[in-house]
Amino acid sequence: MTETLSYQNDQKVQKNRWWILVAVGLFTFMSTLDGTIVNIALPVISNDLHIPMSQSEWVASLYLIVVCSFILFFGKLSDLHGKIKIFRFGAIFFIAGSLLSGIKVNLLFLLVARAIQAIGAAMTMATNNGIITEIFPTTERGKALGTIGSFVALGSIAGPGLGGLILSKLSWSYIFWLNVPVGIVAAIIGAIYLPKDITFTTSSLDKMGSFSFALGMIALFGGIFLGQQFGFTSLPVLAMLLVGVISFIWFVSIENHAENPLLQFKLFKNLDFSVSLLCALLVFITNFFFNVVTPFYLENARHLAPSQTGYILMILPIVQFFAAPVAGALSDKMNPKLLTFIGLVLLLVSQICYSLCNLNSSIWLFVGSIAIMGLGSGIFTSPNNSLVMSSVQQKDLGIAGSINSLSRNLGMVIGISSATTVLFAAMSHAKGARVTAYLPKQPEIFIYGMHVVFIISMIICLITVILSGWRLFRKD
């Protein structure tokens, strides 16, 4: 590893650092967006390709599963061969996958295209924070990571709203094709301004660890999504879940004995690193509880038009987009632990407000809660990213960035898979019969289920507040 070289001593790189941030940020936005934007298009895709809704759901699920399966691998690979090189390859894969995903052939073609797109997304997500941390000086790192946090926020929450607006005028293909011109522009900016890699490690790649982790992710979450469709007592589902559990046990065993493990568990001994990752995971679970339930509430229960719902849902990412860079800049000048605590308290307040909404509540109570949630997420995300990336050595920036991205994507997968399960289980309890869809003539059944979902998300937020508060006020 060449420790004497630094991007922060390179005047040309420092002159172009904000252009580099734009290139990295655009791919961060698009790769995160594509984990959510497709959900709103699933009914249209189902009708267009003549497939049942249960099969079309794999278009959304497969993307997140592939990202989670390979993000650590690419993070480690970037430490070995260069973060910028892996980022460039990821950009090519993502653009190609986006182009192919919009071509209407059949479900298998679409799933293969989504897998290519997800591999590209995993490459860019695994390297974005590491690239920014290496290039920006410590006095601007919080602001820069805060801007990346804005792109993550915008991408993860804007999906339903932006997707609804696209579908109101264009076919579902444009949900994917939107990435192509934006991706090409970002790739050109990157080709002009991204420097050559100068930071490498000389350790070998943990192939068995990478394989066991990917197998565990695919089997476990594949089993969960299949279980929602066919029941968790189905033999194939149980077999997949068992393979997932065994694979993760195997992964831990490999990592504990490997000379150069994919995931160094010693990183988690760092309190700032571990608490920040856990809080990020829990916050993204909460965000996707919101993503799953809110369209039902606004469109089905409150009878708002899809366009109105889209505009309301856009409030959250817009507020978060402006709050995150400000919070990032503040984290360069004040205790970032205090900022994460304030952001998490605001998130808790928003969940309490959601749990109070019903069929007769003022819609402005819900809109105000969304704005508070956006503000809380924006204040939390930037300093939390800064805490994660500043708590590890330079040689571990790639794997640390990929773990940080993994925590967000795991939050998405867990949030999506568990929110619908909790919602319909609560509705089934209230109905006294199995419920797997919204009941138009019994909106009060949905409201009961919604309250259960938001009470759980409120408890999750309370846990994050306690964790963050303990870290802030503890005496070292």
GROMACS .gro file of C-alpha atoms in nm:
model
  476
    1MET     CA    1   0.000   0.000   0.000
    2THR     CA    2   0.131   0.347  -0.087
    3GLU     CA    3   0.069   0.546   0.229
    4THR     CA    4   0.277   0.853   0.129
    5LEU     CA    5   0.042   0.945  -0.154
    6SER     CA    6  -0.277   1.135  -0.077
    7TYR     CA    7  -0.548   1.293  -0.290
    8GLN     CA    8  -0.563   1.575  -0.037
    9ASN     CA    9  -0.212   1.684  -0.140
   10ASP     CA   10  -0.300   1.676  -0.511
   11GLN     CA   11  -0.402   2.025  -0.622
   12LYS     CA   12  -0.572   1.902  -0.940
   13VAL     CA   13  -0.788   1.654  -0.748
   14GLN     CA   14  -0.878   1.915  -0.486
   15LYS     CA   15  -0.974   2.163  -0.757
   16ASN     CA   16  -1.213   1.909  -0.910
   17ARG     CA   17  -1.339   1.748  -0.586
   18TRP     CA   18  -1.692   1.888  -0.615
   19TRP     CA   19  -1.726   1.756  -0.972
   20ILE     CA   20  -1.615   1.417  -0.839
   21LEU     CA   21  -1.886   1.446  -0.574
   22VAL     CA   22  -2.145   1.513  -0.847
   23ALA     CA   23  -2.043   1.202  -1.044
   24VAL     CA   24  -2.041   0.978  -0.736
   25GLY     CA   25  -2.361   1.133  -0.601
   26LEU     CA   26  -2.561   1.082  -0.921
   27PHE     CA   27  -2.483   0.709  -0.929
   28THR     CA   28  -2.557   0.687  -0.557
   29PHE     CA   29  -2.895   0.847  -0.621
   30MET     CA   30  -2.985   0.621  -0.914
   31SER     CA   31  -2.868   0.296  -0.756
   32THR     CA   32  -3.063   0.371  -0.438
   33LEU     CA   33  -3.367   0.493  -0.632
   34ASP     CA   34  -3.391   0.168  -0.826
   35GLY     CA   35  -3.442  -0.023  -0.503
   36THR     CA   36  -3.778   0.151  -0.457
   37ILE     CA   37  -3.907   0.314  -0.776
   38VAL     CA   38  -4.007  -0.014  -0.940
   39ASN     CA   39  -4.254  -0.104  -0.663
   40ILE     CA   40  -4.519   0.136  -0.787
   41ALA     CA   41  -4.487  -0.005  -1.142
   42LEU     CA   42  -4.536  -0.372  -1.048
   43PRO     CA   43  -4.911  -0.383  -1.132
   44VAL     CA   44  -4.839  -0.230  -1.475
   45ILE     CA   45  -4.547  -0.468  -1.538
   46SER     CA   46  -4.765  -0.760  -1.430
   47ASN     CA   47  -5.036  -0.672  -1.683
   48ASP     CA   48  -4.793  -0.585  -1.963
   49LEU     CA   49  -4.589  -0.907  -1.937
   50HIS     CA   50  -4.898  -1.120  -1.859
   51ILE     CA   51  -4.760  -1.257  -1.533
   52PRO     CA   52  -4.920  -1.287  -1.186
   53MET     CA   53  -4.847  -1.011  -0.933
   54SER     CA   54  -4.657  -1.257  -0.710
   55GLN     CA   55  -4.403  -1.315  -0.989
   56SER     CA   56  -4.368  -0.946  -1.076
   57GLU     CA   57  -4.267  -0.874  -0.714
   58TRP     CA   58  -3.936  -1.047  -0.787
   59VAL     CA   59  -3.845  -0.755  -1.014
   60ALA     CA   60  -3.817  -0.545  -0.697
   61SER     CA   61  -3.695  -0.813  -0.455
   62LEU     CA   62  -3.417  -0.956  -0.675
   63TYR     CA   63  -3.247  -0.616  -0.708
   64LEU     CA   64  -3.218  -0.565  -0.332
   65ILE     CA   65  -3.112  -0.925  -0.267
   66VAL     CA   66  -2.831  -0.908  -0.528
   67VAL     CA   67  -2.709  -0.571  -0.395
   68CYS     CA   68  -2.695  -0.706  -0.038
   69SER     CA   69  -2.528  -1.029  -0.152
   70PHE     CA   70  -2.235  -0.868  -0.334
   71ILE     CA   71  -2.179  -0.530  -0.170
   72LEU     CA   72  -1.922  -0.657   0.085
   73PHE     CA   73  -1.738  -0.847  -0.188
   74PHE     CA   74  -1.701  -0.535  -0.401
   75GLY     CA   75  -1.602  -0.330  -0.097
   76LYS     CA   76  -1.316  -0.567  -0.023
   77LEU     CA   77  -1.226  -0.590  -0.393
   78SER     CA   78  -1.205  -0.209  -0.407
   79ASP     CA   79  -0.956  -0.207  -0.119
   80LEU     CA   80  -0.742  -0.454  -0.316
   81HIS     CA   81  -0.766  -0.313  -0.670
   82GLY     CA   82  -0.883   0.046  -0.623
   83LYS     CA   83  -1.214   0.205  -0.534
   84ILE     CA   84  -1.231   0.426  -0.842
   85LYS     CA   85  -1.167   0.133  -1.078
   86ILE     CA   86  -1.451  -0.069  -0.920
   87PHE     CA   87  -1.675   0.239  -0.929
   88ARG     CA   88  -1.612   0.286  -1.302
   89PHE     CA   89  -1.698  -0.078  -1.379
   90GLY     CA   90  -2.010  -0.043  -1.162
   91ALA     CA   91  -2.124   0.259  -1.363
   92ILE     CA   92  -2.097   0.060  -1.688
   93PHE     CA   93  -2.287  -0.239  -1.548
   94PHE     CA   94  -2.558  -0.016  -1.401
   95ILE     CA   95  -2.619   0.178  -1.724
   96ALA     CA   96  -2.623  -0.144  -1.930
   97GLY     CA   97  -2.861  -0.314  -1.685
   98SER     CA   98  -3.092  -0.010  -1.687
   99LEU     CA   99  -3.105  -0.007  -2.067
  100LEU     CA  100  -3.183  -0.380  -2.083
  101SER     CA  101  -3.443  -0.361  -1.803
  102GLY     CA  102  -3.662  -0.128  -2.010
  103ILE     CA  103  -3.678  -0.364  -2.309
  104LYS     CA  104  -4.006  -0.558  -2.297
  105VAL     CA  105  -3.931  -0.925  -2.366
  106ASN     CA  106  -4.040  -1.149  -2.078
  107LEU     CA  107  -3.998  -1.188  -1.701
  108LEU     CA  108  -3.675  -1.392  -1.724
  109PHE     CA  109  -3.510  -1.128  -1.945
  110LEU     CA  110  -3.618  -0.853  -1.706
  111LEU     CA  111  -3.484  -1.041  -1.401
  112VAL     CA  112  -3.145  -1.101  -1.568
  113ALA     CA  113  -3.129  -0.731  -1.661
  114ARG     CA  114  -3.217  -0.632  -1.304
  115ALA     CA  115  -2.941  -0.861  -1.172
  116ILE     CA  116  -2.687  -0.687  -1.401
  117GLN     CA  117  -2.817  -0.351  -1.284
  118ALA     CA  118  -2.792  -0.461  -0.919
  119ILE     CA  119  -2.430  -0.578  -0.960
  120GLY     CA  120  -2.345  -0.233  -1.095
  121ALA     CA  121  -2.532  -0.071  -0.807
  122ALA     CA  122  -2.344  -0.286  -0.554
  123MET     CA  123  -2.011  -0.173  -0.708
  124THR     CA  124  -2.099   0.197  -0.687
  125MET     CA  125  -2.260   0.173  -0.342
  126ALA     CA  126  -1.960  -0.018  -0.203
  127THR     CA  127  -1.715   0.252  -0.311
  128ASN     CA  128  -1.897   0.588  -0.292
  129ASN     CA  129  -1.828   0.673   0.073
  130GLY     CA  130  -1.469   0.549   0.051
  131ILE     CA  131  -1.393   0.765  -0.255
  132ILE     CA  132  -1.540   1.076  -0.092
  133THR     CA  133  -1.361   1.012   0.239
  134GLU     CA  134  -1.024   0.974   0.063
  135ILE     CA  135  -1.064   1.282  -0.159
  136PHE     CA  136  -1.215   1.542   0.075
  137PRO     CA  137  -1.013   1.699   0.358
  138THR     CA  138  -1.136   1.642   0.712
  139THR     CA  139  -1.265   2.001   0.732
  140GLU     CA  140  -1.512   1.930   0.449
  141ARG     CA  141  -1.567   1.555   0.488
  142GLY     CA  142  -1.888   1.586   0.687
  143LYS     CA  143  -2.038   1.826   0.432
  144ALA     CA  144  -1.935   1.599   0.142
  145LEU     CA  145  -2.067   1.281   0.307
  146GLY     CA  146  -2.378   1.479   0.395
  147THR     CA  147  -2.430   1.552   0.027
  148ILE     CA  148  -2.393   1.181  -0.049
  149GLY     CA  149  -2.643   1.126   0.230
  150SER     CA  150  -2.880   1.361   0.047
  151PHE     CA  151  -2.852   1.153  -0.269
  152VAL     CA  152  -2.914   0.833  -0.067
  153ALA     CA  153  -3.214   0.993   0.101
  154LEU     CA  154  -3.355   1.124  -0.223
  155GLY     CA  155  -3.310   0.789  -0.395
  156SER     CA  156  -3.449   0.572  -0.115
  157ILE     CA  157  -3.762   0.775  -0.047
  158ALA     CA  158  -3.839   0.944  -0.382
  159GLY     CA  159  -3.911   0.616  -0.562
  160PRO     CA  160  -4.291   0.593  -0.514
  161GLY     CA  161  -4.352   0.962  -0.586
  162LEU     CA  162  -4.122   0.990  -0.888
  163GLY     CA  163  -4.237   0.653  -1.021
  164GLY     CA  164  -4.600   0.761  -1.000
  165LEU     CA  165  -4.529   1.080  -1.193
  166ILE     CA  166  -4.343   0.887  -1.468
  167LEU     CA  167  -4.619   0.626  -1.501
  168SER     CA  168  -4.886   0.895  -1.533
  169LYS     CA  169  -4.729   1.001  -1.867
  170LEU     CA  170  -4.501   0.721  -1.992
  171SER     CA  171  -4.467   0.339  -1.999
  172TRP     CA  172  -4.288   0.148  -1.721
  173SER     CA  173  -3.977   0.113  -1.942
  174TYR     CA  174  -3.892   0.477  -1.872
  175ILE     CA  175  -3.855   0.402  -1.501
  176PHE     CA  176  -3.537   0.217  -1.601
  177TRP     CA  177  -3.442   0.420  -1.909
  178LEU     CA  178  -3.436   0.737  -1.699
  179ASN     CA  179  -3.104   0.608  -1.562
  180VAL     CA  180  -2.938   0.584  -1.903
  181PRO     CA  181  -2.893   0.954  -2.000
  182VAL     CA  182  -2.830   1.057  -1.638
  183GLY     CA  183  -2.581   0.770  -1.602
  184ILE     CA  184  -2.399   0.863  -1.922
  185VAL     CA  185  -2.366   1.226  -1.805
  186ALA     CA  186  -2.237   1.110  -1.464
  187ALA     CA  187  -1.996   0.865  -1.633
  188ILE     CA  188  -1.859   1.143  -1.858
  189ILE     CA  189  -1.807   1.369  -1.556
  190GLY     CA  190  -1.634   1.080  -1.379
  191ALA     CA  191  -1.415   1.004  -1.681
  192ILE     CA  192  -1.298   1.366  -1.689
  193TYR     CA  193  -1.249   1.433  -1.317
  194LEU     CA  194  -1.201   1.104  -1.129
  195PRO     CA  195  -0.828   1.046  -1.064
  196LYS     CA  196  -0.638   0.717  -1.081
  197ASP     CA  197  -0.636   0.496  -0.771
  198ILE     CA  198  -0.340   0.542  -0.540
  199THR     CA  199  -0.453   0.343  -0.233
  200PHE     CA  200  -0.435  -0.037  -0.240
  201THR     CA  201  -0.398  -0.323   0.006
  202THR     CA  202  -0.191  -0.631  -0.069
  203SER     CA  203  -0.397  -0.894   0.115
  204SER     CA  204  -0.569  -1.178  -0.073
  205LEU     CA  205  -0.942  -1.191  -0.147
  206ASP     CA  206  -1.151  -1.407   0.086
  207LYS     CA  207  -1.329  -1.615  -0.182
  208MET     CA  208  -1.499  -1.867   0.048
  209GLY     CA  209  -1.618  -1.591   0.279
  210SER     CA  210  -1.760  -1.400  -0.019
  211PHE     CA  211  -1.936  -1.712  -0.148
  212SER     CA  212  -2.087  -1.814   0.187
  213PHE     CA  213  -2.212  -1.459   0.255
  214ALA     CA  214  -2.374  -1.427  -0.090
  215LEU     CA  215  -2.531  -1.773  -0.059
  216GLY     CA  216  -2.669  -1.686   0.285
  217MET     CA  217  -2.820  -1.359   0.165
  218ILE     CA  218  -2.981  -1.513  -0.146
  219ALA     CA  219  -3.118  -1.816   0.040
  220LEU     CA  220  -3.242  -1.632   0.350
  221PHE     CA  221  -3.413  -1.335   0.187
  222GLY     CA  222  -3.523  -1.541  -0.113
  223GLY     CA  223  -3.689  -1.777   0.136
  224ILE     CA  224  -3.857  -1.487   0.317
  225PHE     CA  225  -4.003  -1.338  -0.002
  226LEU     CA  226  -4.117  -1.682  -0.126
  227GLY     CA  227  -4.262  -1.753   0.217
  228GLN     CA  228  -4.485  -1.447   0.189
  229GLN     CA  229  -4.629  -1.591  -0.133
  230PHE     CA  230  -4.650  -1.963  -0.057
  231GLY     CA  231  -4.647  -1.977   0.323
  232PHE     CA  232  -4.358  -2.038   0.560
  233THR     CA  233  -4.450  -2.405   0.609
  234SER     CA  234  -4.377  -2.483   0.242
  235LEU     CA  235  -4.091  -2.735   0.212
  236PRO     CA  236  -3.889  -2.537  -0.049
  237VAL     CA  237  -3.923  -2.222   0.163
  238LEU     CA  238  -3.808  -2.401   0.478
  239ALA     CA  239  -3.516  -2.552   0.283
  240MET     CA  240  -3.406  -2.208   0.159
  241LEU     CA  241  -3.428  -2.058   0.508
  242LEU     CA  242  -3.224  -2.349   0.648
  243VAL     CA  243  -2.958  -2.306   0.377
  244GLY     CA  244  -2.947  -1.935   0.460
  245VAL     CA  245  -2.893  -1.992   0.832
  246ILE     CA  246  -2.628  -2.263   0.774
  247SER     CA  247  -2.448  -2.040   0.522
  248PHE     CA  248  -2.424  -1.753   0.771
  249ILE     CA  249  -2.292  -1.987   1.043
  250TRP     CA  250  -2.038  -2.109   0.787
  251PHE     CA  251  -1.952  -1.747   0.699
  252VAL     CA  252  -1.884  -1.656   1.064
  253SER     CA  253  -1.666  -1.966   1.105
  254ILE     CA  254  -1.466  -1.879   0.792
  255GLU     CA  255  -1.417  -1.517   0.897
  256ASN     CA  256  -1.295  -1.615   1.243
  257HIS     CA  257  -1.018  -1.831   1.095
  258ALA     CA  258  -0.932  -1.650   0.767
  259GLU     CA  259  -0.599  -1.468   0.745
  260ASN     CA  260  -0.757  -1.185   0.542
  261PRO     CA  261  -1.131  -1.207   0.611
  262LEU     CA  262  -1.398  -1.042   0.396
  263LEU     CA  263  -1.547  -0.891   0.710
  264GLN     CA  264  -1.315  -0.809   0.998
  265PHE     CA  265  -1.525  -0.846   1.311
  266LYS     CA  266  -1.269  -0.638   1.501
  267LEU     CA  267  -1.414  -0.332   1.324
  268PHE     CA  268  -1.729  -0.376   1.532
  269LYS     CA  269  -1.529  -0.333   1.854
  270ASN     CA  270  -1.529   0.037   1.766
  271LEU     CA  271  -1.838   0.173   1.944
  272ASP     CA  272  -1.894   0.468   1.706
  273PHE     CA  273  -1.876   0.233   1.406
  274SER     CA  274  -2.112  -0.031   1.548
  275VAL     CA  275  -2.376   0.199   1.698
  276SER     CA  276  -2.383   0.414   1.383
  277LEU     CA  277  -2.436   0.107   1.162
  278LEU     CA  278  -2.708  -0.035   1.385
  279CYS     CA  279  -2.890   0.300   1.395
  280ALA     CA  280  -2.868   0.329   1.013
  281LEU     CA  281  -3.012  -0.022   0.975
  282LEU     CA  282  -3.303   0.055   1.210
  283VAL     CA  283  -3.375   0.394   1.049
  284PHE     CA  284  -3.398   0.239   0.701
  285ILE     CA  285  -3.630  -0.032   0.835
  286THR     CA  286  -3.850   0.249   0.969
  287ASN     CA  287  -3.834   0.436   0.637
  288PHE     CA  288  -3.955   0.131   0.447
  289PHE     CA  289  -4.234   0.062   0.695
  290PHE     CA  290  -4.345   0.412   0.595
  291ASN     CA  291  -4.294   0.342   0.222
  292VAL     CA  292  -4.510   0.028   0.229
  293VAL     CA  293  -4.801   0.162   0.437
  294THR     CA  294  -4.836   0.524   0.320
  295PRO     CA  295  -4.965   0.461  -0.037
  296PHE     CA  296  -5.243   0.241   0.106
  297TYR     CA  297  -5.337   0.513   0.354
  298LEU     CA  298  -5.335   0.806   0.113
  299GLU     CA  299  -5.482   0.639  -0.199
  300ASN     CA  300  -5.708   0.367  -0.060
  301ALA     CA  301  -5.817   0.494   0.280
  302ARG     CA  302  -5.816   0.870   0.212
  303HIS     CA  303  -5.905   0.842  -0.162
  304LEU     CA  304  -5.636   1.077  -0.291
  305ALA     CA  305  -5.536   1.063  -0.657
  306PRO     CA  306  -5.203   0.891  -0.735
  307SER     CA  307  -5.058   1.224  -0.847
  308GLN     CA  308  -5.158   1.387  -0.514
  309THR     CA  309  -5.002   1.094  -0.329
  310GLY     CA  310  -4.686   1.134  -0.534
  311TYR     CA  311  -4.658   1.503  -0.448
  312ILE     CA  312  -4.714   1.436  -0.077
  313LEU     CA  313  -4.454   1.157  -0.072
  314MET     CA  314  -4.200   1.388  -0.240
  315ILE     CA  315  -4.208   1.616   0.067
  316LEU     CA  316  -3.989   1.375   0.262
  317PRO     CA  317  -3.695   1.349   0.020
  318ILE     CA  318  -3.710   1.721  -0.063
  319VAL     CA  319  -3.683   1.820   0.306
  320GLN     CA  320  -3.416   1.556   0.362
  321PHE     CA  321  -3.223   1.664   0.053
  322PHE     CA  322  -3.180   2.017   0.189
  323ALA     CA  323  -3.132   1.915   0.554
  324ALA     CA  324  -2.856   1.657   0.495
  325PRO     CA  325  -2.581   1.889   0.358
  326VAL     CA  326  -2.652   2.146   0.631
  327ALA     CA  327  -2.625   1.874   0.896
  328GLY     CA  328  -2.310   1.745   0.729
  329ALA     CA  329  -2.150   2.089   0.736
  330LEU     CA  330  -2.248   2.129   1.103
  331SER     CA  331  -2.093   1.789   1.183
  332ASP     CA  332  -1.755   1.932   1.072
  333LYS     CA  333  -1.788   2.202   1.340
  334MET     CA  334  -1.978   2.034   1.628
  335ASN     CA  335  -2.025   1.694   1.787
  336PRO     CA  336  -2.182   1.466   1.520
  337LYS     CA  337  -2.316   1.240   1.797
  338LEU     CA  338  -2.538   1.525   1.917
  339LEU     CA  339  -2.672   1.580   1.564
  340THR     CA  340  -2.756   1.210   1.518
  341PHE     CA  341  -2.938   1.216   1.852
  342ILE     CA  342  -3.146   1.522   1.752
  343GLY     CA  343  -3.231   1.364   1.416
  344LEU     CA  344  -3.344   1.040   1.578
  345VAL     CA  345  -3.564   1.227   1.829
  346LEU     CA  346  -3.738   1.401   1.537
  347LEU     CA  347  -3.787   1.063   1.366
  348LEU     CA  348  -3.947   0.930   1.684
  349VAL     CA  349  -4.183   1.231   1.695
  350SER     CA  350  -4.289   1.163   1.333
  351GLN     CA  351  -4.371   0.798   1.411
  352ILE     CA  352  -4.581   0.903   1.711
  353CYS     CA  353  -4.774   1.144   1.485
  354TYR     CA  354  -4.832   0.871   1.222
  355SER     CA  355  -4.973   0.637   1.486
  356LEU     CA  356  -5.231   0.904   1.577
  357CYS     CA  357  -5.365   0.940   1.220
  358ASN     CA  358  -5.695   0.777   1.122
  359LEU     CA  359  -5.971   0.815   0.862
  360ASN     CA  360  -6.089   1.147   1.006
  361SER     CA  361  -5.752   1.309   1.083
  362SER     CA  362  -5.653   1.627   0.906
  363ILE     CA  363  -5.438   1.537   0.610
  364TRP     CA  364  -5.209   1.819   0.722
  365LEU     CA  365  -5.119   1.617   1.035
  366PHE     CA  366  -4.986   1.345   0.806
  367VAL     CA  367  -4.812   1.595   0.576
  368GLY     CA  368  -4.651   1.767   0.877
  369SER     CA  369  -4.535   1.429   1.009
  370ILE     CA  370  -4.371   1.356   0.674
  371ALA     CA  371  -4.186   1.690   0.686
  372ILE     CA  372  -4.065   1.616   1.043
  373MET     CA  373  -3.950   1.271   0.928
  374GLY     CA  374  -3.760   1.424   0.636
  375LEU     CA  375  -3.593   1.677   0.866
  376GLY     CA  376  -3.501   1.407   1.119
  377SER     CA  377  -3.362   1.174   0.851
  378GLY     CA  378  -3.160   1.457   0.697
  379ILE     CA  379  -3.010   1.563   1.029
  380PHE     CA  380  -2.929   1.199   1.120
  381THR     CA  381  -2.788   1.062   0.794
  382SER     CA  382  -2.493   1.295   0.727
  383PRO     CA  383  -2.322   1.294   1.068
  384ASN     CA  384  -2.394   0.923   1.101
  385ASN     CA  385  -2.210   0.854   0.772
  386SER     CA  386  -1.927   1.075   0.891
  387LEU     CA  387  -1.903   0.879   1.220
  388VAL     CA  388  -1.887   0.549   1.032
  389MET     CA  389  -1.622   0.654   0.781
  390SER     CA  390  -1.407   0.853   1.026
  391SER     CA  391  -1.387   0.568   1.277
  392VAL     CA  392  -1.175   0.333   1.058
  393GLN     CA  393  -0.825   0.342   0.914
  394GLN     CA  394  -0.767   0.446   0.551
  395LYS     CA  395  -0.689   0.086   0.446
  396ASP     CA  396  -1.038  -0.020   0.561
  397LEU     CA  397  -1.236   0.262   0.397
  398GLY     CA  398  -1.362   0.038   0.113
  399ILE     CA  399  -1.500  -0.235   0.336
  400ALA     CA  400  -1.633   0.021   0.588
  401GLY     CA  401  -1.818   0.205   0.311
  402SER     CA  402  -1.962  -0.121   0.180
  403ILE     CA  403  -2.075  -0.225   0.530
  404ASN     CA  404  -2.241   0.115   0.567
  405SER     CA  405  -2.423   0.068   0.235
  406LEU     CA  406  -2.509  -0.290   0.332
  407SER     CA  407  -2.677  -0.169   0.650
  408ARG     CA  408  -2.898   0.064   0.445
  409ASN     CA  409  -2.989  -0.201   0.189
  410LEU     CA  410  -3.052  -0.460   0.458
  411GLY     CA  411  -3.284  -0.206   0.618
  412MET     CA  412  -3.470  -0.177   0.286
  413VAL     CA  413  -3.503  -0.555   0.246
  414ILE     CA  414  -3.606  -0.615   0.609
  415GLY     CA  415  -3.842  -0.316   0.602
  416ILE     CA  416  -4.019  -0.427   0.284
  417SER     CA  417  -4.038  -0.796   0.381
  418SER     CA  418  -4.156  -0.735   0.738
  419ALA     CA  419  -4.387  -0.433   0.690
  420THR     CA  420  -4.630  -0.618   0.463
  421THR     CA  421  -4.616  -0.923   0.691
  422VAL     CA  422  -4.696  -0.713   0.999
  423LEU     CA  423  -4.965  -0.510   0.820
  424PHE     CA  424  -5.161  -0.807   0.686
  425ALA     CA  425  -5.113  -1.011   1.004
  426ALA     CA  426  -5.263  -0.725   1.208
  427MET     CA  427  -5.546  -0.681   0.957
  428SER     CA  428  -5.613  -1.056   0.968
  429HIS     CA  429  -5.629  -1.036   1.348
  430ALA     CA  430  -5.878  -0.748   1.335
  431LYS     CA  431  -6.086  -0.920   1.065
  432GLY     CA  432  -6.077  -1.264   1.224
  433ALA     CA  433  -5.987  -1.412   0.885
  434ARG     CA  434  -5.680  -1.419   0.658
  435VAL     CA  435  -5.629  -1.084   0.482
  436THR     CA  436  -5.371  -1.034   0.204
  437ALA     CA  437  -5.499  -0.714   0.040
  438TYR     CA  438  -5.667  -0.383   0.120
  439LEU     CA  439  -6.040  -0.424   0.201
  440PRO     CA  440  -6.224  -0.137   0.023
  441LYS     CA  441  -6.544  -0.175   0.226
  442GLN     CA  442  -6.366  -0.202   0.561
  443PRO     CA  443  -6.107   0.077   0.579
  444GLU     CA  444  -6.109   0.059   0.959
  445ILE     CA  445  -5.942  -0.284   0.931
  446PHE     CA  446  -5.652  -0.123   0.743
  447ILE     CA  447  -5.630   0.163   0.994
  448TYR     CA  448  -5.590  -0.094   1.272
  449GLY     CA  449  -5.309  -0.264   1.080
  450MET     CA  450  -5.147   0.073   1.002
  451HIS     CA  451  -5.147   0.165   1.371
  452VAL     CA  452  -4.974  -0.163   1.458
  453VAL     CA  453  -4.708  -0.101   1.191
  454PHE     CA  454  -4.638   0.253   1.312
  455ILE     CA  455  -4.634   0.147   1.679
  456ILE     CA  456  -4.362  -0.105   1.589
  457SER     CA  457  -4.171   0.159   1.391
  458MET     CA  458  -4.211   0.394   1.689
  459ILE     CA  459  -4.052   0.129   1.916
  460ILE     CA  460  -3.769   0.084   1.664
  461CYS     CA  461  -3.706   0.461   1.664
  462LEU     CA  462  -3.715   0.467   2.044
  463ILE     CA  463  -3.440   0.201   2.049
  464THR     CA  464  -3.226   0.416   1.817
  465VAL     CA  465  -3.280   0.722   2.039
  466ILE     CA  466  -3.174   0.524   2.349
  467LEU     CA  467  -2.864   0.385   2.171
  468SER     CA  468  -2.764   0.724   2.035
  469GLY     CA  469  -2.832   0.898   2.365
  470TRP     CA  470  -2.630   0.641   2.558
  471ARG     CA  471  -2.336   0.694   2.322
  472LEU     CA  472  -2.367   1.075   2.346
  473PHE     CA  473  -2.389   1.101   2.725
  474ARG     CA  474  -2.170   0.810   2.836
  475LYS     CA  475  -1.839   0.883   3.003
  476ASP     CA  476  -1.542   0.729   2.818
   0.00000   0.00000   0.00000
